[in-house]
Amino acid sequence: MDDLRYSYAVARINALSTKLLDRAFASRMLDAAEPSDILPMLRETAYAESLTAVDNVSQLEGGLIRELQKTHDLLGAICPDKELIGLFRKRYDFHNLKAMLKSKITGVPHADAIVDLGTYSIGELSSAVRGEAYRFVPRYISETALEALAEYRKAQALYVISYTCDRSMWRYLMQNALKHRNKIVITLFRDYINMANIKAFVRVKEFSKTPAEAFRHYFIPGGDYELDFFLPLMDEDTSLFLSRLRDGECERHIIAHGFGSWEEDESFWRLEVARDNFVLYSFHQMRGQLFSIAPLIYYLLRKEAEAKLIRTVVRCKLSGMRRAETEERLRYLYV
Amino acid sequence: MILRVNPNRMELLRLRRRLQLARRGHKLLKDKQEELMRQFMALVVEAKRTREDVDRELEIAMHSFFSARLDSFQPEMEEALAFTNKKIDLKSRIEPIMNLRVPYFDCAVTGEFAYGFLDTDGDLDRALSMLSDLLPRMVRMAQLEKHVSMLAAELERTRRRVNALEHILIPSLQETIKYISTKLSELERGNLTRLMKVKEIVRKH
């Protein structure tokens, strides 16, 4: 059903979308002789303001984070469903919580692992975690922190904090998406969960000594595939599992693209690229919907994809990778 | 080169004893040099093979690591790798090889990485698992290369000693012994001639 409240936000986003980096700009970046040549190019784009404090490519990450922060702030300001668009920032709260909990346990400073993109103040979160005083922090943070600490005390292993926070995050995001009854967001989150589970399945199969037990920990409920779908496939060969995925729906087919060359190099980066391509493609189809949240999410996804594009090109240039190899790793919108 | 010694019988006896000792030392050092060379060659082959293996696997691991961090968000990568309860237990001991005190290392990696699967890539698992396996082998490679370098230095030292004995000390001692023997023979002959002369003078009177 059309939601007329979105007309202003979508019109504004459509106007801003003309400033997004495109294939031609990606090609210019790929043609740059040196990584440092990319900075002046970016200063001609919408990134100019975010990159004012960036003097060299080693400081680029800060500029990209500032640009993402600007995007989230803008979307938060113009989106009529502030709570719904705010869900896309919540993952940074969970990320910061994870980093702070681990930092408290190990005693390692967390400054470099914290990202100021979340919805909750870093200072307040830090003092809550340091003093284990979760009374005044939002419920989703306090519940996650207490659950993660309880699990950690039982298992005495740091990775428990990661998977407890990840599972808790998706539970929270799905619950809220369902509460808003927004089909687009629900489908997007479900796709993310599906892909996270498939990725975790292949990873535990390849690298864990006790894959079934490990997968029970890493499995995130809320997707289309239940735990029972994966567990019987645990003893089968990975390529057989992938061939089963290929027989399925369109979404499975696209995930299978990520594993298209699995037998050759057993590399995971293609899955990441295929996942992003799938999500970008789905939202690219929906970008014309004038009265829904889809164009806003598409804009956010494009900004995230731009950050990945810039990082990939700069890092590939720094390592002297050939253009063809770099292009393989870019999202489909840029090649 | 003749040593600067007094050409007397006592010195001759002392030099003969020194020559005997030098020959025995030379033989022992020659044996040591051969054994060192044998061990050195075996170690060089092993060190070369280990380095080639480590270099090859390190390249694959670093390639996977590069793939994993290529488009990753830096704070997420930091979160994944900075906090860990992985511990490296490195023990060292000194043991002798051919009278040479060489170090040995025992390396054990315990604990687990602390990252989750959501923000990281499978290539990171591969890179870290390979690097964890490689670490004890890299320590062993360093140990082997240290042994090779210490053996090479010892071999060089032994070779110089053998050469010094073979080409300087033993010939010098031999020459000096020969010189003293000649000198003593000459003195003997002089004495004999003098005695004969004295005997002849006595007979004439």
XYZ file of C-alpha atoms in Angstrom:
540
model
C 0.000 0.000 0.000
C 1.283 3.470 -0.857
C 2.503 5.513 2.057
C 2.126 9.162 1.039
C 4.236 10.301 3.995
C 7.312 9.215 2.018
C 6.787 11.571 -0.919
C 9.048 14.361 0.434
C 11.787 11.976 1.611
C 11.792 10.037 -1.659
C 11.859 13.223 -3.762
C 14.802 14.530 -1.776
C 16.644 11.207 -1.994
C 15.995 11.044 -5.750
C 17.562 14.488 -6.086
C 20.573 13.377 -4.019
C 20.895 10.113 -5.949
C 22.231 12.055 -8.931
C 25.368 12.726 -6.867
C 26.047 9.040 -6.173
C 29.253 7.588 -7.576
C 28.660 5.761 -10.827
C 30.396 3.358 -13.191
C 32.279 6.156 -14.976
C 33.672 7.464 -11.683
C 34.671 3.940 -10.631
C 36.490 3.590 -13.930
C 38.326 6.889 -13.305
C 39.383 5.644 -9.870
C 40.581 2.372 -11.382
C 42.618 4.326 -13.931
C 44.374 6.379 -11.237
C 48.128 5.854 -11.284
C 48.566 6.155 -7.518
C 46.149 5.582 -4.585
C 46.732 9.190 -3.522
C 45.316 10.368 -6.879
C 41.906 9.100 -5.771
C 41.569 11.712 -2.999
C 41.391 14.758 -5.329
C 38.851 12.862 -7.459
C 36.675 12.234 -4.388
C 36.926 15.919 -3.440
C 35.043 16.735 -6.645
C 32.078 14.645 -5.438
C 29.635 14.685 -2.524
C 32.507 13.365 -0.391
C 34.271 16.754 -0.407
C 32.888 17.823 2.977
C 33.604 14.499 4.696
C 37.161 14.419 3.383
C 38.218 17.907 4.523
C 40.302 16.496 7.382
C 41.759 13.696 5.244
C 45.308 14.408 4.064
C 46.323 10.986 2.808
C 44.780 7.621 1.991
C 45.637 6.161 5.399
C 43.050 8.539 6.926
C 40.405 7.670 4.354
C 38.448 5.358 6.670
C 37.603 8.315 8.938
C 36.231 10.246 5.951
C 34.117 7.294 4.831
C 32.680 6.906 8.348
C 31.823 10.640 8.415
C 30.048 10.313 5.061
C 28.036 7.331 6.331
C 27.196 9.284 9.470
C 25.907 12.154 7.310
C 23.789 9.706 5.296
C 22.279 8.143 8.422
C 21.606 11.580 9.904
C 19.908 12.727 6.707
C 17.780 9.588 6.443
C 16.875 9.864 10.122
C 15.814 13.467 9.602
C 13.661 13.010 6.505
C 12.238 9.514 6.962
C 8.704 9.585 8.379
C 9.307 6.199 10.092
C 12.278 7.318 12.146
C 12.258 4.208 14.279
C 12.264 1.977 11.215
C 15.141 3.729 9.437
C 16.900 3.932 12.809
C 17.071 0.113 12.827
C 19.819 0.361 10.210
C 21.980 2.218 12.743
C 21.295 -0.189 15.579
C 23.837 -2.682 14.309
C 26.566 -0.196 15.270
C 25.218 -0.089 18.853
C 25.549 -3.859 18.998
C 28.992 -3.666 17.423
C 30.147 -1.084 19.984
C 28.677 -3.132 22.808
C 30.544 -6.224 21.591
C 33.825 -4.312 21.410
C 33.367 -2.750 24.844
C 32.450 -6.037 26.527
C 35.491 -7.753 25.038
C 37.666 -4.802 25.947
C 36.463 -4.960 29.562
C 37.240 -8.674 29.765
C 40.631 -8.589 28.049
C 41.791 -5.181 29.253
C 42.701 -4.174 25.679
C 41.696 -0.555 24.828
C 38.725 -0.385 22.472
C 39.249 3.036 20.835
C 40.029 1.713 17.319
C 37.186 -0.813 17.349
C 34.449 1.692 18.180
C 32.412 3.333 15.453
C 30.387 6.462 16.045
C 27.462 5.528 13.812
C 25.080 4.030 16.338
C 22.006 5.535 17.946
C 23.250 5.383 21.536
C 25.992 7.602 22.962
C 29.396 5.915 23.022
C 30.365 7.662 26.268
C 27.275 6.480 28.116
C 27.590 2.968 26.715
C 31.235 2.865 27.724
C 30.561 3.939 31.310
C 27.640 1.480 31.563
C 29.840 -1.406 30.392
C 32.760 -0.338 32.577
C 30.631 -0.149 35.714
C 28.308 -3.021 34.706
C 25.463 -0.570 35.402
C 22.874 -1.290 32.728
C 19.891 0.193 34.556
C 19.733 3.381 32.513
C 20.750 2.094 29.084
C 18.107 1.057 26.509
C 16.618 -2.359 27.139
C 17.969 -3.958 23.957
C 21.497 -3.070 25.048
C 21.139 -4.067 28.705
C 19.481 -7.398 27.869
C 22.123 -8.204 25.262
C 24.983 -7.235 27.570
C 23.665 -9.303 30.474
C 22.952 -12.293 28.226
C 26.419 -12.083 26.638
C 28.148 -11.805 30.018
C 26.153 -14.739 31.438
C 27.070 -16.859 28.394
C 30.700 -15.787 28.685
C 30.845 -16.749 32.370
C 29.547 -20.215 31.476
C 31.827 -20.849 28.483
C 34.833 -18.650 29.364
C 35.379 -18.006 25.641
C 35.332 -14.550 24.057
C 33.690 -15.601 20.791
C 30.546 -16.377 22.822
C 30.103 -12.621 23.243
C 30.202 -12.168 19.465
C 27.586 -14.729 18.575
C 25.326 -13.820 21.530
C 25.360 -10.144 20.485
C 24.858 -11.022 16.789
C 21.909 -13.289 17.534
C 20.427 -10.750 19.905
C 20.828 -8.012 17.278
C 18.955 -9.929 14.587
C 16.257 -10.928 17.050
C 15.788 -7.262 17.968
C 15.877 -6.049 14.349
C 13.403 -8.687 13.158
C 11.044 -8.069 16.081
C 10.999 -4.357 15.310
C 10.633 -4.850 11.579
C 7.684 -7.180 12.260
C 6.237 -4.637 14.667
C 6.254 -2.015 11.917
C 4.826 -4.553 9.468
C 7.092 -3.252 6.768
C 7.447 -6.026 4.209
C 10.459 -4.476 2.500
C 12.509 -4.278 5.684
C 11.348 -7.699 6.881
C 12.385 -9.291 3.569
C 15.742 -7.489 3.618
C 16.525 -8.605 7.168
C 15.383 -12.147 6.370
C 17.707 -12.226 3.359
C 20.579 -11.003 5.498
C 19.875 -13.706 8.088
C 19.663 -16.382 5.371
C 22.969 -15.352 3.931
C 24.616 -15.047 7.343
C 23.476 -18.606 8.154
C 24.667 -20.024 4.833
C 28.014 -18.288 5.231
C 28.330 -19.566 8.815
C 27.398 -23.088 7.677
C 30.147 -23.203 5.052
C 32.652 -21.659 7.438
C 32.060 -24.096 10.307
C 32.135 -26.995 7.835
C 35.467 -25.852 6.480
C 37.232 -24.723 9.620
C 35.573 -26.111 12.765
C 36.575 -29.371 14.444
C 33.029 -29.842 15.748
C 30.948 -28.229 12.961
C 27.471 -29.275 14.149
C 28.044 -27.961 17.652
C 29.652 -24.745 16.370
C 26.820 -24.148 13.911
C 24.235 -24.431 16.700
C 25.977 -21.425 18.300
C 26.334 -19.363 15.139
C 22.885 -20.110 13.709
C 20.619 -17.040 13.681
C 16.894 -17.793 13.908
C 14.421 -15.739 11.885
C 15.450 -16.654 8.351
C 13.820 -18.920 5.776
C 16.024 -21.899 6.653
C 15.681 -23.578 10.010
C 18.460 -25.291 11.892
C 17.005 -28.637 10.742
C 17.693 -27.697 7.112
C 21.412 -27.343 7.787
C 22.233 -30.035 10.344
C 21.563 -33.107 8.138
C 23.786 -31.512 5.446
C 26.682 -31.118 7.851
C 28.395 -34.365 6.810
C 27.959 -33.734 3.094
C 30.557 -32.180 0.857
C 30.381 -28.359 0.614
C 30.015 -28.402 -3.164
C 27.070 -30.831 -2.804
C 25.433 -28.459 -0.336
C 26.000 -25.598 -2.768
C 24.493 -27.591 -5.615
C 21.393 -28.105 -3.469
C 21.150 -24.365 -3.002
C 21.407 -23.877 -6.746
C 18.270 -25.980 -7.272
C 16.239 -23.599 -5.122
C 14.677 -20.194 -5.502
C 16.084 -17.149 -7.246
C 17.641 -15.909 -4.006
C 19.413 -19.209 -3.493
C 20.555 -19.070 -7.090
C 22.126 -15.670 -6.536
C 23.840 -16.837 -3.344
C 25.155 -19.766 -5.342
C 26.845 -17.203 -7.621
C 29.023 -16.383 -4.684
C 30.179 -19.973 -4.616
C 30.348 -20.287 -8.395
C 34.096 -20.746 -8.310
C 34.194 -22.494 -4.935
C 35.784 -25.656 -6.322
C 38.572 -23.572 -7.890
C 39.821 -21.380 -5.065
C 37.444 -21.952 -2.099
C 37.343 -18.191 -1.616
C 34.623 -16.413 0.319
C 34.854 -12.900 -1.079
C 32.658 -13.808 -4.046
C 29.858 -14.606 -1.606
C 30.139 -11.141 -0.060
C 30.056 -9.551 -3.524
C 27.123 -11.750 -4.613
C 25.193 -10.919 -1.444
C 25.661 -7.186 -1.934
C 24.838 -7.488 -5.640
C 21.654 -9.394 -4.831
C 20.472 -6.846 -2.272
C 21.474 -3.891 -4.456
C 19.734 -5.421 -7.458
C 16.535 -6.064 -5.476
C 16.437 -2.472 -4.255
C 17.500 -1.093 -7.635
C 14.251 -2.595 -8.965
C 12.297 -0.861 -6.185
C 13.976 2.550 -6.448
C 11.053 3.916 -8.494
C 8.517 3.334 -5.694
C 7.663 6.868 -4.721
C 5.663 6.079 -1.609
C 7.712 3.551 0.286
C 10.896 3.260 2.298
C 12.631 1.290 -0.519
C 14.359 4.293 -2.245
C 15.711 5.430 1.136
C 17.133 2.005 1.862
C 18.500 1.830 -1.682
C 20.257 5.156 -1.104
C 21.756 3.868 2.150
C 22.868 0.626 0.463
C 24.426 2.621 -2.376
C 26.342 4.765 0.121
C 27.588 1.615 1.883
C 28.516 0.120 -1.489
C 30.381 3.338 -2.365
C 32.420 3.075 0.830
C 33.286 -0.516 -0.118
C 34.140 0.575 -3.665
C 36.526 3.282 -2.454
C 38.165 0.981 0.113
C 38.564 -1.832 -2.389
C 40.063 0.340 -5.120
C 42.462 2.112 -2.737
C 43.597 -1.124 -1.046
C 43.979 -2.919 -4.380
C 46.025 -0.011 -5.694
C 48.180 -0.022 -2.554
C 48.891 -3.718 -3.024
C 49.520 -3.351 -6.757
C 46.642 -5.602 -7.832
C 45.779 -5.681 -11.536
C 42.701 -3.778 -12.770
C 40.877 -6.916 -13.950
C 41.292 -8.555 -10.539
C 40.096 -5.402 -8.772
C 37.049 -5.141 -11.035
C 36.065 -8.707 -10.127
C 35.712 -7.593 -6.532
C 33.520 -4.577 -7.214
C 29.738 -4.533 -6.933
C 27.867 -4.851 -10.229
C 26.804 -1.184 -10.300
C 30.411 -0.107 -10.786
C 31.650 -2.474 -13.477
C 109.160 -19.809 9.335
C 111.596 -20.747 12.053
C 110.535 -20.015 15.597
C 112.811 -17.843 17.714
C 114.062 -20.435 20.171
C 117.404 -21.439 21.615
C 118.783 -24.353 19.598
C 119.375 -26.794 22.441
C 118.329 -30.336 23.142
C 115.738 -29.357 25.740
C 114.065 -27.026 23.284
C 114.175 -29.761 20.665
C 112.378 -32.161 22.970
C 109.810 -29.483 23.845
C 109.212 -28.693 20.182
C 108.832 -32.356 19.303
C 106.181 -32.682 22.003
C 104.465 -29.549 20.629
C 104.565 -30.953 17.095
C 103.030 -34.209 18.272
C 100.278 -32.268 20.062
C 99.704 -30.016 17.038
C 99.342 -33.064 14.759
C 96.879 -34.658 17.153
C 94.938 -31.336 17.411
C 94.969 -30.986 13.643
C 93.542 -34.456 13.196
C 90.835 -33.801 15.787
C 89.946 -30.432 14.282
C 89.866 -31.954 10.804
C 87.420 -34.600 12.082
C 85.352 -31.875 13.760
C 85.333 -29.849 10.546
C 84.108 -32.837 8.554
C 81.358 -33.602 11.061
C 80.337 -29.931 11.226
C 80.218 -29.812 7.448
C 78.051 -32.939 7.342
C 75.614 -31.499 9.904
C 75.729 -28.081 8.232
C 74.796 -29.503 4.819
C 71.884 -31.464 6.318
C 70.667 -28.373 8.200
C 71.006 -26.122 5.156
C 68.842 -28.481 3.095
C 66.227 -28.674 5.862
C 66.278 -24.888 6.469
C 65.884 -24.213 2.745
C 62.976 -26.649 2.447
C 61.284 -25.218 5.564
C 61.683 -21.642 4.314
C 60.228 -22.531 0.914
C 57.235 -24.244 2.561
C 56.672 -21.378 4.995
C 57.022 -18.743 2.253
C 54.545 -20.571 0.033
C 51.945 -21.005 2.785
C 52.507 -17.512 4.115
C 51.746 -16.142 0.669
C 48.433 -18.044 0.566
C 47.578 -16.940 4.125
C 48.407 -13.316 3.381
C 46.375 -13.477 0.178
C 43.371 -14.748 2.149
C 43.941 -12.072 4.789
C 44.107 -9.421 2.094
C 40.841 -10.713 0.616
C 39.215 -10.666 4.043
C 40.176 -7.075 4.806
C 39.812 -5.682 1.299
C 36.418 -4.042 1.673
C 35.925 -4.609 5.388
C 34.995 -1.822 7.705
C 38.133 -1.036 9.735
C 36.493 -0.878 13.210
C 34.819 -4.252 12.527
C 38.176 -5.761 11.628
C 39.693 -4.227 14.759
C 36.868 -5.647 16.871
C 37.409 -9.060 15.322
C 41.156 -9.181 15.839
C 42.137 -6.892 18.715
C 40.373 -8.803 21.459
C 41.502 -12.362 21.751
C 42.458 -14.846 24.424
C 44.941 -16.543 22.126
C 48.240 -17.086 23.883
C 51.620 -18.029 22.527
C 53.748 -20.078 24.886
C 57.378 -19.900 23.789
C 59.961 -21.922 25.710
C 63.654 -21.897 24.932
C 66.527 -24.170 25.945
C 70.193 -24.454 25.031
C 71.648 -27.757 23.829
C 75.099 -28.629 22.513
C 75.868 -29.621 18.916
C 79.576 -30.509 18.479
C 80.486 -28.490 21.550
C 78.454 -25.561 20.227
C 75.645 -24.263 22.460
C 72.628 -23.706 20.185
C 69.131 -22.530 21.145
C 65.981 -24.634 20.739
C 62.451 -23.240 20.883
C 59.134 -24.896 21.694
C 56.124 -22.892 20.613
C 52.532 -23.702 21.559
C 49.495 -21.639 20.581
C 46.475 -21.921 22.874
C 43.077 -20.245 23.074
C 40.645 -19.230 20.365
C 39.907 -16.205 18.248
C 37.094 -14.094 19.597
C 35.305 -12.869 16.487
C 31.847 -13.732 15.295
C 30.813 -14.674 11.776
C 28.531 -11.744 11.052
C 30.965 -8.971 10.223
C 33.835 -11.100 9.026
C 34.585 -13.085 5.945
C 35.419 -16.795 5.626
C 38.747 -15.820 4.115
C 39.677 -14.427 7.525
C 39.117 -17.896 9.067
C 41.378 -19.417 6.459
C 44.067 -16.758 6.901
C 44.066 -16.957 10.700
C 43.932 -20.739 10.793
C 46.885 -20.913 8.383
C 48.816 -18.279 10.311
C 48.178 -20.128 13.604
C 49.524 -23.327 12.054
C 52.424 -21.449 10.523
C 53.619 -19.754 13.686
C 55.289 -22.859 15.275
C 56.809 -23.651 11.887
C 58.119 -20.110 11.545
C 59.692 -20.418 14.997
C 61.238 -23.748 13.919
C 62.457 -22.089 10.730
C 64.072 -19.314 12.765
C 65.654 -21.955 15.020
C 67.031 -23.874 12.022
C 68.382 -20.716 10.432
C 70.032 -19.728 13.705
C 71.612 -23.218 13.916
C 72.831 -22.878 10.332
C 74.311 -19.467 11.043
C 76.007 -20.653 14.275
C 77.329 -23.796 12.578
C 78.616 -21.711 9.669
C 80.490 -19.429 12.077
C 81.894 -22.439 13.948
C 82.824 -24.102 10.682
C 84.664 -20.982 9.589
C 86.476 -20.798 12.927
C 87.448 -24.494 12.772
C 88.603 -24.171 9.175
C 90.844 -21.254 10.137
C 92.297 -23.270 13.032
C 92.899 -26.309 10.804
C 94.564 -24.111 8.184
C 96.682 -22.374 10.822
C 97.860 -25.720 12.167
C 98.324 -27.260 8.730
C 100.021 -24.387 6.970
C 101.699 -22.355 9.716
C 102.261 -24.038 13.077
C 103.164 -27.590 11.978
C 105.540 -26.475 9.165
C 107.132 -23.928 11.533
C 107.629 -26.547 14.210
C 109.000 -28.987 11.631
C 111.382 -26.367 10.265
C 112.484 -25.320 13.754
C 113.027 -28.944 14.780
C 115.029 -29.465 11.614
C 117.020 -26.292 12.287
C 117.752 -27.295 15.906
C 118.650 -30.843 14.834
C 121.034 -29.459 12.213
C 122.477 -27.011 14.675
C 122.944 -29.725 17.299
C 124.526 -32.055 14.724
C 126.862 -29.269 13.699
C 127.830 -28.644 17.320
C 128.340 -32.371 17.736
C 130.535 -32.472 14.677
C 132.493 -29.376 15.915
C 133.072 -31.020 19.294
C 134.151 -34.249 17.645
C 136.588 -32.397 15.374
C 137.962 -30.464 18.340
C 138.419 -33.683 20.334
C 140.150 -35.374 17.405
C 142.438 -32.333 17.014
C 143.242 -32.360 20.741
C 143.888 -36.129 20.585
C 146.290 -35.638 17.631
C 148.218 -32.831 19.425
C 148.510 -35.006 22.549
C 149.796 -37.970 20.469
C 152.500 -35.736 18.779
C 153.909 -34.668 22.120
